[in-house]
Short mmCIF file of C-alpha atoms in Angstrom, two decimals:
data_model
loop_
_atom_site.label_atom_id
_atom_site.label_comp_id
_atom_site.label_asym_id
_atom_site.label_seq_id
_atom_site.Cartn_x
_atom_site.Cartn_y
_atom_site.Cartn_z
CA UNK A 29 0.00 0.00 0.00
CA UNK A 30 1.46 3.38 -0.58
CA UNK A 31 1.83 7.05 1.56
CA UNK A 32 -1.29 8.31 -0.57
CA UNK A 33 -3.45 5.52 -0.05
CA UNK A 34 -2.76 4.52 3.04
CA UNK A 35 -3.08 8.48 3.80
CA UNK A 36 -6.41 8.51 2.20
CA UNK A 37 -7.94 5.47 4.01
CA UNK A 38 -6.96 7.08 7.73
CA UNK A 39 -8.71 10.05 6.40
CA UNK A 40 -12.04 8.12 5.66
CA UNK A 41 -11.91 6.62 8.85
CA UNK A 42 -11.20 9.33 10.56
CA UNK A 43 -14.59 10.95 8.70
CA UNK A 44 -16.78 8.13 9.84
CA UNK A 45 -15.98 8.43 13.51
CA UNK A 46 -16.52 11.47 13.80
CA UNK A 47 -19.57 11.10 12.14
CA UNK A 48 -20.57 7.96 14.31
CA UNK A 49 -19.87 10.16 17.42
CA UNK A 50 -21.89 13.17 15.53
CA UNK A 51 -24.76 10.82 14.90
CA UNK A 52 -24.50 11.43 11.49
CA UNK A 53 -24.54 7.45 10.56
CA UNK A 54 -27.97 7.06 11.25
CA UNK A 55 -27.87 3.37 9.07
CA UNK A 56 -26.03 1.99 11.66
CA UNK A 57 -27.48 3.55 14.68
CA UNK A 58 -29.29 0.92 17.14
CA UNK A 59 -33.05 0.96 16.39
CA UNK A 60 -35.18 2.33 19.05
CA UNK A 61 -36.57 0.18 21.54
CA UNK A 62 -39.46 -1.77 20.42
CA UNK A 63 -42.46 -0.39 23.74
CA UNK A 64 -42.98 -3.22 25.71
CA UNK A 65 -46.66 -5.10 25.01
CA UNK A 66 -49.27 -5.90 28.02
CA UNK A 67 -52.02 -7.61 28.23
CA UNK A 68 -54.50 -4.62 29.49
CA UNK A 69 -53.69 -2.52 26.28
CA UNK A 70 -52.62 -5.07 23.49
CA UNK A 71 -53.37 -8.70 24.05
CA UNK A 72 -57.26 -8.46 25.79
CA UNK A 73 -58.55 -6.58 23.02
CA UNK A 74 -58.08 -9.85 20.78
CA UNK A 75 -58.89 -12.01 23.27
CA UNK A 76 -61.88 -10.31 24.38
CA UNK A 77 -63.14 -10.72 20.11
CA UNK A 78 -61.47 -13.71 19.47
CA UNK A 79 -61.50 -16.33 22.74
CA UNK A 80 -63.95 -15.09 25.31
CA UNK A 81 -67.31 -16.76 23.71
CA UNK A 82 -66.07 -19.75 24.45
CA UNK A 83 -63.50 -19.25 27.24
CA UNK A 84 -65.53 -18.43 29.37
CA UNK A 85 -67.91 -20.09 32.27
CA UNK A 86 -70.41 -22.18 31.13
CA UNK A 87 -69.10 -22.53 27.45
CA UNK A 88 -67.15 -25.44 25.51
CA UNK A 89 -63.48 -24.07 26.43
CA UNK A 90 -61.95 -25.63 29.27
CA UNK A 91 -60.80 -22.75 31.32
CA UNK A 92 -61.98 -19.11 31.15
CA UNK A 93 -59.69 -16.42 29.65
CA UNK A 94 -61.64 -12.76 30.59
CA UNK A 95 -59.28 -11.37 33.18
CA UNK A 96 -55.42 -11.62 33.13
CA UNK A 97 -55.30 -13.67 36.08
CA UNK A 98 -57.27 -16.44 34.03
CA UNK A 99 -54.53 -15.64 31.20
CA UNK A 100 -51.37 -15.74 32.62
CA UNK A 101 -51.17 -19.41 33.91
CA UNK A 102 -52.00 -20.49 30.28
CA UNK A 103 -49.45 -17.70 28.30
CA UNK A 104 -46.97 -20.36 26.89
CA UNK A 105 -49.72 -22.71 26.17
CA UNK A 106 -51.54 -19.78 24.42
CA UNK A 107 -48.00 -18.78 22.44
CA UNK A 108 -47.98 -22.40 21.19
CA UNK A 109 -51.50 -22.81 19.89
CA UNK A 110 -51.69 -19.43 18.30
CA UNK A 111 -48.29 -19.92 16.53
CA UNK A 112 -49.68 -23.12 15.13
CA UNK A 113 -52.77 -21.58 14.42
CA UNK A 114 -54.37 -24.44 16.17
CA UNK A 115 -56.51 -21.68 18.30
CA UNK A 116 -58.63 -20.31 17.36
CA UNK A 117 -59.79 -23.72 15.22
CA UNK A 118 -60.64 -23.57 11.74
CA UNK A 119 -59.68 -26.33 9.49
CA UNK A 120 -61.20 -24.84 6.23
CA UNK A 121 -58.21 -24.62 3.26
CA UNK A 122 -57.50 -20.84 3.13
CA UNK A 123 -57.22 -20.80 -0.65
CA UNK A 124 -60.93 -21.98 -1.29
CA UNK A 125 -63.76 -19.47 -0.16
CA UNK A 126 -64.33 -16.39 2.49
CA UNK A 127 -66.37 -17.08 5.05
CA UNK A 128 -67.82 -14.69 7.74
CA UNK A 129 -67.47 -17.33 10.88
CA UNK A 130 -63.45 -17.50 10.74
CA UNK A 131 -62.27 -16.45 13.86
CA UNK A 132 -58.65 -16.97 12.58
CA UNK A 133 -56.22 -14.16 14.06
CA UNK A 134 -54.22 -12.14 11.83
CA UNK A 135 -50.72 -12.57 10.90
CA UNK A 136 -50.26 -9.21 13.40
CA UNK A 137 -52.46 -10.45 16.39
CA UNK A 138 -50.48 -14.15 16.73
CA UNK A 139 -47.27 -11.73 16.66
CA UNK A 140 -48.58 -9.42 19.18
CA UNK A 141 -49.34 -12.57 21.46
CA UNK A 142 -46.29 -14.03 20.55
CA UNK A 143 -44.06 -10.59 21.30
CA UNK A 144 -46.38 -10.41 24.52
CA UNK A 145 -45.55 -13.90 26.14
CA UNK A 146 -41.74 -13.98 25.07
CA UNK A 147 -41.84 -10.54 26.95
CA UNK A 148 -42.65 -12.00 30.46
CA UNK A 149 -46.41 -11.71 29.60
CA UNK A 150 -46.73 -8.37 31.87
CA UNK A 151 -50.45 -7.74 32.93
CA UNK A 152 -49.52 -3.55 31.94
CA UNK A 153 -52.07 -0.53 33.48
CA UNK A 154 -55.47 -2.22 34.38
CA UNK A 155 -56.93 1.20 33.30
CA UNK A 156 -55.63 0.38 29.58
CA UNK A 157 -58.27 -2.77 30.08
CA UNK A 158 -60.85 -2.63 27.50
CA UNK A 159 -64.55 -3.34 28.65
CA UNK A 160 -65.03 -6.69 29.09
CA UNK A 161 -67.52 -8.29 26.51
CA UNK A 162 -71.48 -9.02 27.70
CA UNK A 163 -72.91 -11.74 27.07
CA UNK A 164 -76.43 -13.73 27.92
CA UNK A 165 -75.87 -15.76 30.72
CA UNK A 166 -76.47 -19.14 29.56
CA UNK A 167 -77.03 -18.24 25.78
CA UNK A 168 -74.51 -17.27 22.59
CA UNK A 169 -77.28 -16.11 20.95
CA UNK A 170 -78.80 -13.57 23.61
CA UNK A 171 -82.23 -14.10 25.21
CA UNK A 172 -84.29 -16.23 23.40
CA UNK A 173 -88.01 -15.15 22.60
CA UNK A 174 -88.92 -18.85 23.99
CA UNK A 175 -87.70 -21.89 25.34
CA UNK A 176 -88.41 -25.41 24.76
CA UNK A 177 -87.03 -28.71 26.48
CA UNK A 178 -87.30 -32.25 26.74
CA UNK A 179 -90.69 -33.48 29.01
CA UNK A 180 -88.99 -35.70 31.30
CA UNK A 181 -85.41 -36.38 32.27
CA UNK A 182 -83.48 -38.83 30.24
CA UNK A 183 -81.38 -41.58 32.47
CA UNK A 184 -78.00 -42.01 31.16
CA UNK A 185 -76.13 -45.30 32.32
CA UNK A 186 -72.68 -46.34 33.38
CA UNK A 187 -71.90 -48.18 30.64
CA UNK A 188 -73.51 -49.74 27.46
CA UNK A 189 -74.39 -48.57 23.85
CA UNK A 190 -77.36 -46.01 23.93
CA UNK A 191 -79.31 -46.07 20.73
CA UNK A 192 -80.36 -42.49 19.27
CA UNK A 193 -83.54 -40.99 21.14
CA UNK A 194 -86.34 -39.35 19.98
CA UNK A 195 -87.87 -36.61 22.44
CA UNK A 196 -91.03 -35.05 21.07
CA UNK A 197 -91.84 -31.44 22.22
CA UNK A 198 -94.82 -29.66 20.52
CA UNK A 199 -94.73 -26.10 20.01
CA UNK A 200 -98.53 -24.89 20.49
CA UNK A 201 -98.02 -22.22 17.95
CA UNK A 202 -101.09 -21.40 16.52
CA UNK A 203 -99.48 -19.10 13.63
CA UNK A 204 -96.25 -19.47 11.35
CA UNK A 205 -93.35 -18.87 13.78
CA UNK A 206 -89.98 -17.70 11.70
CA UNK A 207 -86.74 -18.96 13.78
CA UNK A 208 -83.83 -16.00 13.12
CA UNK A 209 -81.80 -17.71 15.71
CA UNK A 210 -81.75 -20.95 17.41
CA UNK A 211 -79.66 -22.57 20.04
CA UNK A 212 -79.68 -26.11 21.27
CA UNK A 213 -78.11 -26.35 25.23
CA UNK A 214 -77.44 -30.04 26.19
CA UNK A 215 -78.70 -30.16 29.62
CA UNK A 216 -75.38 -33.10 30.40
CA UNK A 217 -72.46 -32.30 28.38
CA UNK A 218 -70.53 -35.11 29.21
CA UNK A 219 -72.78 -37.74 28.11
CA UNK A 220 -74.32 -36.08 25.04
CA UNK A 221 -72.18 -36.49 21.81
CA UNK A 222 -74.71 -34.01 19.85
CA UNK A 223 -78.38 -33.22 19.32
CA UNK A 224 -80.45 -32.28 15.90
CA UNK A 225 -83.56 -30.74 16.38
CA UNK A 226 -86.08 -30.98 13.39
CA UNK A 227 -89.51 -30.05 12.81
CA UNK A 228 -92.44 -32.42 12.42
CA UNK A 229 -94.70 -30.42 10.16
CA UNK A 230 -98.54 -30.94 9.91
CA UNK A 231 -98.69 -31.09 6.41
CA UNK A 232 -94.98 -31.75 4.97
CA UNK A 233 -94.40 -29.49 2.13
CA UNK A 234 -93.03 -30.50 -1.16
CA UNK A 235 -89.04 -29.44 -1.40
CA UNK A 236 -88.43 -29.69 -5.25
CA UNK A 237 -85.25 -27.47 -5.52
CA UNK A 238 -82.85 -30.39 -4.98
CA UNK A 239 -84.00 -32.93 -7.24
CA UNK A 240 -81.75 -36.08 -6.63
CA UNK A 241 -79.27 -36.84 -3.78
CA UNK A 242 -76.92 -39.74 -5.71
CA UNK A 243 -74.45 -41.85 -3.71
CA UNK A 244 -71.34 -42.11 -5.86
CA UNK A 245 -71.04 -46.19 -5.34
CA UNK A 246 -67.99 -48.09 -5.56
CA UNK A 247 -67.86 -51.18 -7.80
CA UNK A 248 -69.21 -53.77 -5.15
CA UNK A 249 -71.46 -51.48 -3.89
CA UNK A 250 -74.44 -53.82 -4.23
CA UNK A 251 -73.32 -55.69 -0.85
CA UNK A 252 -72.22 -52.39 1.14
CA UNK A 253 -75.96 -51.82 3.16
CA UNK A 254 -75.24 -50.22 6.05
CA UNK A 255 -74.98 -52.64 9.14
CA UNK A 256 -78.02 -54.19 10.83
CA UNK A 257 -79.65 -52.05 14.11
CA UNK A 258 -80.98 -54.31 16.83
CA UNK A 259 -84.36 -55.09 17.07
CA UNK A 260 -86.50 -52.39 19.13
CA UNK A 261 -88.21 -54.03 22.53
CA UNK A 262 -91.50 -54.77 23.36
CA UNK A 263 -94.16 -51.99 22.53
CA UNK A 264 -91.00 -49.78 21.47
CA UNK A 265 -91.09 -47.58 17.56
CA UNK A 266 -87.73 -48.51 15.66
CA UNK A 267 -86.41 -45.54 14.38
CA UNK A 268 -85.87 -44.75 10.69
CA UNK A 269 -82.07 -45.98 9.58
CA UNK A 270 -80.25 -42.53 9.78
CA UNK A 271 -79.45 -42.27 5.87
CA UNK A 272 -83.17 -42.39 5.10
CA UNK A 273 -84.22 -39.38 7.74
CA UNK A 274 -85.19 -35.91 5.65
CA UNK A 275 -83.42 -33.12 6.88
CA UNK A 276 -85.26 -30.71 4.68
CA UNK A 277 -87.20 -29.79 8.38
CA UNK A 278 -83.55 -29.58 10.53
CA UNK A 279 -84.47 -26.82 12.66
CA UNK A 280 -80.61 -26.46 14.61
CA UNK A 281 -77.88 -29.09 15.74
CA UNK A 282 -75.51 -29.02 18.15
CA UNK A 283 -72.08 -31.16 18.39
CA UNK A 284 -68.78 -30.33 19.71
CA UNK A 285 -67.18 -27.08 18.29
CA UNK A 286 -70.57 -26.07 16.64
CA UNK A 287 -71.94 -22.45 16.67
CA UNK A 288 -75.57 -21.52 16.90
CA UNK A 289 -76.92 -20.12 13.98
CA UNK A 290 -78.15 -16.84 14.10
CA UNK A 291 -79.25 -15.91 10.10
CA UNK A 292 -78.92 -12.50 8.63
CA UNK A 293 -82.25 -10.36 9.00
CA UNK A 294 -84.64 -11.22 6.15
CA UNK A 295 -83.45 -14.47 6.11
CA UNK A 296 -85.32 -17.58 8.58
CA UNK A 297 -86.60 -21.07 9.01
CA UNK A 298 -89.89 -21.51 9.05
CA UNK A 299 -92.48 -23.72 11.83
CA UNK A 300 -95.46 -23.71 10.27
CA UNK A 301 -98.19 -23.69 13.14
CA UNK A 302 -99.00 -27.13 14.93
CA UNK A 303 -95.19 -28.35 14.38
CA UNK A 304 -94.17 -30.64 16.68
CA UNK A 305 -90.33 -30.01 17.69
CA UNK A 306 -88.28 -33.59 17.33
CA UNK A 307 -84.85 -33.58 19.76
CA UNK A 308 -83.05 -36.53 18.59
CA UNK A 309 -80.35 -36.76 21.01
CA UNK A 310 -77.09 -38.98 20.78
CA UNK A 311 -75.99 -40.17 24.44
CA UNK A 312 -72.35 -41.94 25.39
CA UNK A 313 -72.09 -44.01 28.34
CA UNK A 314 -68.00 -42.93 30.31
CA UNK A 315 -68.70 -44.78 33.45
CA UNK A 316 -70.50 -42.57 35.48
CA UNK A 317 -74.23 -42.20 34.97
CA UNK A 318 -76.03 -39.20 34.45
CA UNK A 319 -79.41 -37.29 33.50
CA UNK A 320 -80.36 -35.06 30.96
CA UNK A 321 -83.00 -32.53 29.90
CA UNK A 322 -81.40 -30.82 27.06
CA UNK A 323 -83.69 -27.74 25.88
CA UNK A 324 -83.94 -25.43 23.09
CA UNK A 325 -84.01 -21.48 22.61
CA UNK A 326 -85.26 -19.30 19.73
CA UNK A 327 -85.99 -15.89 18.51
CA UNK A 328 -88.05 -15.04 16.27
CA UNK A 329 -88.13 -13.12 13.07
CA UNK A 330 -90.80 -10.19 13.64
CA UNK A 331 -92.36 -11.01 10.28
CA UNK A 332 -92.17 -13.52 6.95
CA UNK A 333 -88.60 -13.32 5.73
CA UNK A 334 -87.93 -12.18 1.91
CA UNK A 335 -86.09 -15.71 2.08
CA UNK A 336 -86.61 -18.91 3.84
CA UNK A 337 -83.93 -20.60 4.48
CA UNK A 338 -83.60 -24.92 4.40
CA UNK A 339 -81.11 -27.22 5.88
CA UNK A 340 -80.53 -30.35 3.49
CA UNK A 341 -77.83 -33.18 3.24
CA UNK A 342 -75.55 -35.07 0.99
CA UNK A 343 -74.77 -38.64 1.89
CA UNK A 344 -73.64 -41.66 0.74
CA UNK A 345 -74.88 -44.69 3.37
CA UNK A 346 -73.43 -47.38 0.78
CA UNK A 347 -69.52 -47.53 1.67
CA UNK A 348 -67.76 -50.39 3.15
CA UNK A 349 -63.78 -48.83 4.42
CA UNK A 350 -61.92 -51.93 4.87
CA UNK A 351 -59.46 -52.39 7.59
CA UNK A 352 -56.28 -50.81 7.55
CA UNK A 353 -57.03 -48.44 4.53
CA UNK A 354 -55.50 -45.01 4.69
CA UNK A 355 -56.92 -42.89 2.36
CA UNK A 356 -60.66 -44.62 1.56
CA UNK A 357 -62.62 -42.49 -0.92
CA UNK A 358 -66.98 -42.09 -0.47
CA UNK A 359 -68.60 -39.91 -2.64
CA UNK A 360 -71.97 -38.03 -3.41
CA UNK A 361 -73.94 -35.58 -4.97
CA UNK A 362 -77.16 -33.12 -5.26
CA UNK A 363 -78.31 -31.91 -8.52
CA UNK A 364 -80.61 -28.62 -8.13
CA UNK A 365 -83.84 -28.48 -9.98
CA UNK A 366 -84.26 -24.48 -9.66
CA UNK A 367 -81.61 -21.60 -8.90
CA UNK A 368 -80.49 -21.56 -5.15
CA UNK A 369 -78.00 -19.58 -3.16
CA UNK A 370 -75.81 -22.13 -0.34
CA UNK A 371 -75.05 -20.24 2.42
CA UNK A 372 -73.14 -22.54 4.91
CA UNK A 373 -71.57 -25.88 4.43
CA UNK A 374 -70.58 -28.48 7.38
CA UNK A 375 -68.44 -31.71 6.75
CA UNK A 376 -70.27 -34.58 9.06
CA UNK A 377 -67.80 -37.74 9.36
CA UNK A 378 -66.36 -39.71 12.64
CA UNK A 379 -63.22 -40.53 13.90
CA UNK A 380 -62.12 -41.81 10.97
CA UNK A 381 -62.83 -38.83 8.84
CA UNK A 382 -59.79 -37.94 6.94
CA UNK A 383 -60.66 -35.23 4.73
CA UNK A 384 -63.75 -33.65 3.00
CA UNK A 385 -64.68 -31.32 -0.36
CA UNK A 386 -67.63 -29.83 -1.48
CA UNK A 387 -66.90 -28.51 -5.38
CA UNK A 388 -69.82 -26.86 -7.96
CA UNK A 389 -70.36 -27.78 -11.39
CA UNK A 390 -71.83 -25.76 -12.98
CA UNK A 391 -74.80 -26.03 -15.73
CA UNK A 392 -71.54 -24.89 -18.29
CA UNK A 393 -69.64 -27.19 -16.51
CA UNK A 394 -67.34 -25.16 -14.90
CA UNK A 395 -65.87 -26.36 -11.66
CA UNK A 396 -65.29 -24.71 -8.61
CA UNK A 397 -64.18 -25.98 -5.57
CA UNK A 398 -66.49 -23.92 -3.04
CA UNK A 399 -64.78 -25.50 0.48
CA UNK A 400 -61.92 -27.86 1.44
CA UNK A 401 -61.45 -29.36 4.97
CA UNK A 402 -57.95 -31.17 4.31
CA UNK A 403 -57.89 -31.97 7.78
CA UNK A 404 -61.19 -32.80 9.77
CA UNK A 405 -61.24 -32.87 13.45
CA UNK A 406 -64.21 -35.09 15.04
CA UNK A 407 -63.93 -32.65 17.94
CA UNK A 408 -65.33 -29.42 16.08
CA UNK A 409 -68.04 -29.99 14.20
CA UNK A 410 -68.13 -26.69 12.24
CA UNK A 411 -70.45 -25.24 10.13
CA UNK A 412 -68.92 -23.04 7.49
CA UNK A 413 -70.45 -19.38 7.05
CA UNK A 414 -69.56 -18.33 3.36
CA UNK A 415 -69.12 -14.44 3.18
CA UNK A 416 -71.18 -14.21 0.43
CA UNK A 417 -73.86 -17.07 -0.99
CA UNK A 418 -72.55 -19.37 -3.95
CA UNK A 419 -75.36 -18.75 -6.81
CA UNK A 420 -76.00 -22.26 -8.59
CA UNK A 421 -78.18 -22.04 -11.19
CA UNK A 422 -81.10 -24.65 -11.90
CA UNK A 423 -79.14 -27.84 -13.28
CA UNK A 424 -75.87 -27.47 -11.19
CA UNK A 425 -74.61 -29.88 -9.26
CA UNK A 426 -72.66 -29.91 -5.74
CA UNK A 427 -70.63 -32.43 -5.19
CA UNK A 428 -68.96 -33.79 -2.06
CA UNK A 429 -65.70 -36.25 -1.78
CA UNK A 430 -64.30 -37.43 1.44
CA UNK A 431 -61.72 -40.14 2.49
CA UNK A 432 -61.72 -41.76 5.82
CA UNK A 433 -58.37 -43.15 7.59
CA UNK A 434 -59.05 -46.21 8.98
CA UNK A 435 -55.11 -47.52 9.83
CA UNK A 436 -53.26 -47.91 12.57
CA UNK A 437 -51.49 -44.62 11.57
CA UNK A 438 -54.92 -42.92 12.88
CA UNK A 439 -54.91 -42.46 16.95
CA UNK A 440 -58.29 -42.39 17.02
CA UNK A 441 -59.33 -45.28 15.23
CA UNK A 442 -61.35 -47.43 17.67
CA UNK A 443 -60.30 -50.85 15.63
CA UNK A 444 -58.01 -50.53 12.61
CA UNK A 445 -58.97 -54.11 11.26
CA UNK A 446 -62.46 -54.05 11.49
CA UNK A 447 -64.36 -53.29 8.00
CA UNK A 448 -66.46 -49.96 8.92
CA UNK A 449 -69.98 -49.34 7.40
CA UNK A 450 -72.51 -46.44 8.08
CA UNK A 451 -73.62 -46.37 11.46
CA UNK A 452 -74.99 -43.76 14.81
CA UNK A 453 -72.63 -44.75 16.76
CA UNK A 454 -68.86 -43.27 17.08
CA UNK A 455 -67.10 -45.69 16.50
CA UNK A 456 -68.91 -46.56 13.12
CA UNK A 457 -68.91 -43.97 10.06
CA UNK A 458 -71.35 -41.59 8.19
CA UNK A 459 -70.54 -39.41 5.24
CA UNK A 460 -72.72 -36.31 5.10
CA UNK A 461 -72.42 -33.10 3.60
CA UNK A 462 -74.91 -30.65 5.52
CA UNK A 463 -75.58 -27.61 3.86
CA UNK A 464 -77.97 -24.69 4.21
CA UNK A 465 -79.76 -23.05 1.02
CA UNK A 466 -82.52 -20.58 -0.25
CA UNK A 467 -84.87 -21.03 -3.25
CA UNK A 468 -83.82 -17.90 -5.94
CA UNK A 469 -87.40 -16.87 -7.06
CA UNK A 470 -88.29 -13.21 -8.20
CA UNK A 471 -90.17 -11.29 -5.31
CA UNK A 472 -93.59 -11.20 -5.78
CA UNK A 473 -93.57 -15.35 -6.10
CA UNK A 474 -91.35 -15.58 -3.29
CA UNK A 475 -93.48 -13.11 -0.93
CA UNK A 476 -96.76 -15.23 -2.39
CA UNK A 477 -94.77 -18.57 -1.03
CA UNK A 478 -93.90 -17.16 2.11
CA UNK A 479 -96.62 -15.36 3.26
CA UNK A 480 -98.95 -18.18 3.75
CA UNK A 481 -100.10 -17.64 7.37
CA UNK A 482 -104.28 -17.66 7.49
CA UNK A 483 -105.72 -13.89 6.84
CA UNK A 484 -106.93 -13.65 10.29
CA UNK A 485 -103.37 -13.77 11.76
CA UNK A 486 -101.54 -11.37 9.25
#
């Protein structure tokens, strides 16, 4: 190196200290300290709209997060689970469909938990605390205009196999009644697996929108019936085999993980006057006995809605998964016979339920897949709120695909060599694609269909 260069380079270094020690090297000056995060002003807002309706007494969570001493055993357990995007659940594939019930936290919330908890997880200035949310005691859907429940208390046993039961709970209504919201509370959560409440009308109405309901079969689907049921006892009414129930009349069900549906205004099921209410309850037997009166609450629609709205099903009864299969397709499908708007969409399988998707086809026969669930948990039993209705036009077709583990590879397979057919009870299978729908008619027919309460009560 020579005088001049060596010269020139003391020079430049010379420049940048002095410079560093001017503060004029602001690229390499620390960054300011990031303010610390606290629960009271940045990590109870999104709990508060995120957690609390179900942490919280009474509800499905297991422990209660509205105050920051409920919080704070459970930070690292919260880090973990929001990280993973485990909690809040939803198992719908991000890249198919928008829907209004995802209570998925933003990539900025998880990192302000995150940030929060690997920060000590201070509590902060109470008086930063936003207003803790209300809620109806008892209800998620506030105060219902009426209640219903069973008659009598049901006696659960220690042990055994408890066939479905059938409670029937007349309504009295002497007009139309339009249900806006509806919520089913089992009265004994630990022994009941789910309840559907449908509505017995006096005069069943014809349903023509969906036209056909076709199990896709498999090749030797002639021999897959679905297993045998036990003959009732004495005096007793068999039910009807599950696959052959309607659920055009499904008032509201209620499983595991399963919201109560509260439908936009203008939009409402209807029970037409005389109905009789049918709770068809599913009990499990875990050693201890127990008793249940499981009840019913609704509000109701001040007037006919522009749209009712109808609950109907696709399923495929005729599927033998043979033991030790992984990845065991079932299919079905509906084909519309007029235009209809689907509005929510809920993936019914058991524990062997691998995966389930509902895709359109359209009358041009275009495809859309309208919801994936690549990963179905038994243990939330969610109904999927599209952000805005899927339009399919008279002639379309929805179509719904699942597979079903049933290896050894699946922890909660209850018997990995057993072949597994269509059954009530957990530990056999159903394939069922619920979904909710309205009839697309111009106004003035659909206000004449509607409308159809007696003169003297409009």
């Amino acid at each position: 190196m020579t005088y001049k260069t060596l010269a020139l380079a003391m020079t430049l270094v010379s420049v940048g200290t002095a410079l560093v020690a001017a503060g004029g090297a602001p690229q390499s000056a620390a960054a300011p300290a990031a303010p610390t995060l606290t629960f009271s002003r940045d990590v109870a807002p999104i709990v508060f709209a995120k957690c609390a309706a179900c942490h919280r007494p009474g509800e499905v969570a297991p422990m209660s997060l509205l105050s920051f001493k409920d919080v704070r055993p459970w930070a690292g357990a919260i880090r973990e689970k929001v990280a993973a995007r485990a909690m809040p659940p939803w198992h719908a594939d991000r890249s198919y469909g928008t829907f209004r019930n995802n209570p998925s936290l933003s990539q900025a919330e998880i990192d302000t938990i995150v940030r929060w908890v690997d920060g000590g997880a201070p509590e902060g200035n109470p008086k930063d605390l936003p207003a803790r949310p209300k809620f109806a005691e008892g209800w998620q859907i506030g105060k219902p205009d009426q209640v219903f429940e069973m008659a009598a208390d049901f006696e659960v046993p220690v042990r055994g196999t408890i066939d479905y039961q059938y409670f029937e709970v007349p309504t009295n209504f002497t007009d139309d009644r339009w249900m806006q919201a509806g919520e089913v509370r089992a009265g004994d959560r630990a022994h009941v697996h789910h309840i559907i409440v449908y509505v017995r009308e006096p005069q069943p109405r014809p349903r023509q929108a969906v036209v056909s309901i076709r199990p896709i079969l498999a090749a030797s689907a002639a021999t897959l019936a679905p297993a045998p049921r036990p003959a009732p006892a004495a005096g007793a009414v068999a039910p009807p085999p599950a696959a052959s129930r309607t659920t055009d009349n499904m008032l509201v069900n209620w499983a595991v993980g399963e919201d109560a549906p509260v439908y936009l205004p203008g939009m409402a099921k209807k029970i037409p006057a005389g109905s009789t209410l049918i709770f068809q309850v599913h009990y499990t037997t875990n050693g201890t006995a127990g008793r249940d009166r499981s009840r019913l609450g609704l509000i109701f629609s001040k007037e006919p809605p522009a749209q009712e709205i109808r609950t109907a099903a696709i399923a495929n009864p005729l599927f033998a998964i043979p033991g030790g299969a992984s990845h065991h397709p079932v299919e079905a499908e509906a084909t519309f016979g007029e235009d209809v708007k689907v509005w929510t969409m809920h993936p019914h399988m058991h524990l062997r339920g691998k995966d389930m998707t509902y895709t359109a086809t359209y009358p041009d026969g275009r495809q859309e897949i309208v919801l994936r669930v690549p990963r179905f948990d038994f243990g939330w039993q969610t109904d999927y709120w599209l952000a805005q209705p899927i339009l399919l036009p008279k002639g379309s077709k929805l179509h719904v695909a699942a597979h079903f583990d049933n290896s050894a590879a699946n922890k909660a397979n209850p018997d990995a060599a057993a072949t597994v057919r269509w059954g009530d009870q957990t530990w056999e299978e159903m394939m069922i694609g619920f979904f909710t729908y309205t009839v697309e008619r111009p106004p003035a027919q659909a206000r004449v269909l509607l409308d159809d309460r007696p003169a003297s009560s409009r």
